[in-house]
Amino acid sequence: MLELLKEDLQTVFERDPAARSAMEILFCYPGFHALLFYRLAHALWSRKWYFLGRLTSHIGRFFTGIEIHPGARIGRRFFIDHGMGVVIGETTEIGDGCTLYHGVTLGGTSWAKEKRHPTLGNNVVVGAGAKVLGPFKVGDNSKIGSNSVVVKEVPVNSTVVGVPGRVVYANGVRNVEKQDLEHGQLPDPGAQALQCLFDRLNSLETRVQELSDEGLAGEPAAETSQQERG
């Protein structure tokens, strides 16, 4: 347990440049606190002490603003940055080395008592406000852009942006040693589609103008030919 605690502290130092000391993390990081509450609640839930598990989870939600169902399965080196408004559903599965930002929802789309929440692979980063809804998998080393709404499976080593989320494949091999999410540098498929439309419209307007100019240039020649015949 002590080794796990040290690993959690080290994870915060690695992914949050604002962290200055272990004392600051222990007392001032709600994501770290939420993970401690989750571990206790999950241990109770696994022993079929469901009420105590839910009660512990609810207390953790009250103090941190982060709701993690005790039935969820979370791997090692998990980090929640800021954390307010994060919701993780009962059948969610999260791999090792994942990062969530504030406002993220890992939610379900069914009322049936079955697997209804997403599965995140290893080293997945989910940006602020993103919603991942449904019992599908987000592949290893993938990134979900801020405020995206993801409702279908995401391949490995890919980036998802937009509403609904669209997969944008990155060239080359992603460096999984550094967890980042440069929101301002993510591609925008919607904007790219509009740009293609504008480019096509400009091309058509240019062509129409060329044809119009050719028609005007040919009119005097046609009138001269008629006069000669007359």
PDB file of C-alpha atoms in Angstrom, residues 4 7-8 12 29 34 36 49 60 70 93 115-116 126-127 129 139 142 158 183 187 189 201 212 218-219 222 227-228:
ATOM      1  CA  LEU A   4       1.226   2.370  -4.298  1.00  0.00           C
ATOM      2  CA  GLU A   7       3.666   5.753  -7.076  1.00  0.00           C
ATOM      3  CA  ASP A   8       0.557   7.961  -6.976  1.00  0.00           C
ATOM      4  CA  VAL A  12       1.285  13.716  -9.886  1.00  0.00           C
ATOM      5  CA  TYR A  29      -5.018  17.719  -4.736  1.00  0.00           C
ATOM      6  CA  ALA A  34     -10.510  10.887  -4.971  1.00  0.00           C
ATOM      7  CA  LEU A  36      -7.671   7.213  -2.157  1.00  0.00           C
ATOM      8  CA  TRP A  49     -20.147  -4.679   1.169  1.00  0.00           C
ATOM      9  CA  GLY A  60     -15.344  11.099  -1.526  1.00  0.00           C
ATOM     10  CA  PRO A  70     -16.727   1.737  -6.448  1.00  0.00           C
ATOM     11  CA  GLU A  93     -12.385  -0.027 -16.952  1.00  0.00           C
ATOM     12  CA  LYS A 115     -21.286  -3.688 -19.365  1.00  0.00           C
ATOM     13  CA  ARG A 116     -22.469  -0.199 -20.327  1.00  0.00           C
ATOM     14  CA  VAL A 126      -9.106  12.534 -22.041  1.00  0.00           C
ATOM     15  CA  GLY A 127      -9.360  16.329 -22.327  1.00  0.00           C
ATOM     16  CA  GLY A 129     -15.221  18.344 -20.642  1.00  0.00           C
ATOM     17  CA  GLY A 139      -7.356   2.097 -27.747  1.00  0.00           C
ATOM     18  CA  SER A 142      -5.127   7.592 -27.768  1.00  0.00           C
ATOM     19  CA  SER A 158      -5.305   7.975 -32.521  1.00  0.00           C
ATOM     20  CA  HIS A 183      -5.580  21.412 -27.080  1.00  0.00           C
ATOM     21  CA  PRO A 187      -6.964  19.017 -35.701  1.00  0.00           C
ATOM     22  CA  PRO A 189     -12.298  17.926 -38.906  1.00  0.00           C
ATOM     23  CA  LEU A 201     -16.414  27.343 -54.158  1.00  0.00           C
ATOM     24  CA  SER A 212     -17.752  34.537 -68.825  1.00  0.00           C
ATOM     25  CA  GLY A 218     -16.031  35.998 -78.588  1.00  0.00           C
ATOM     26  CA  GLU A 219     -19.077  38.280 -79.104  1.00  0.00           C
ATOM     27  CA  ALA A 222     -19.214  36.839 -84.103  1.00  0.00           C
ATOM     28  CA  GLN A 227     -21.539  41.753 -91.179  1.00  0.00           C
ATOM     29  CA  GLU A 228     -19.097  40.277 -93.745  1.00  0.00           C
TER      30      GLU A 228
END
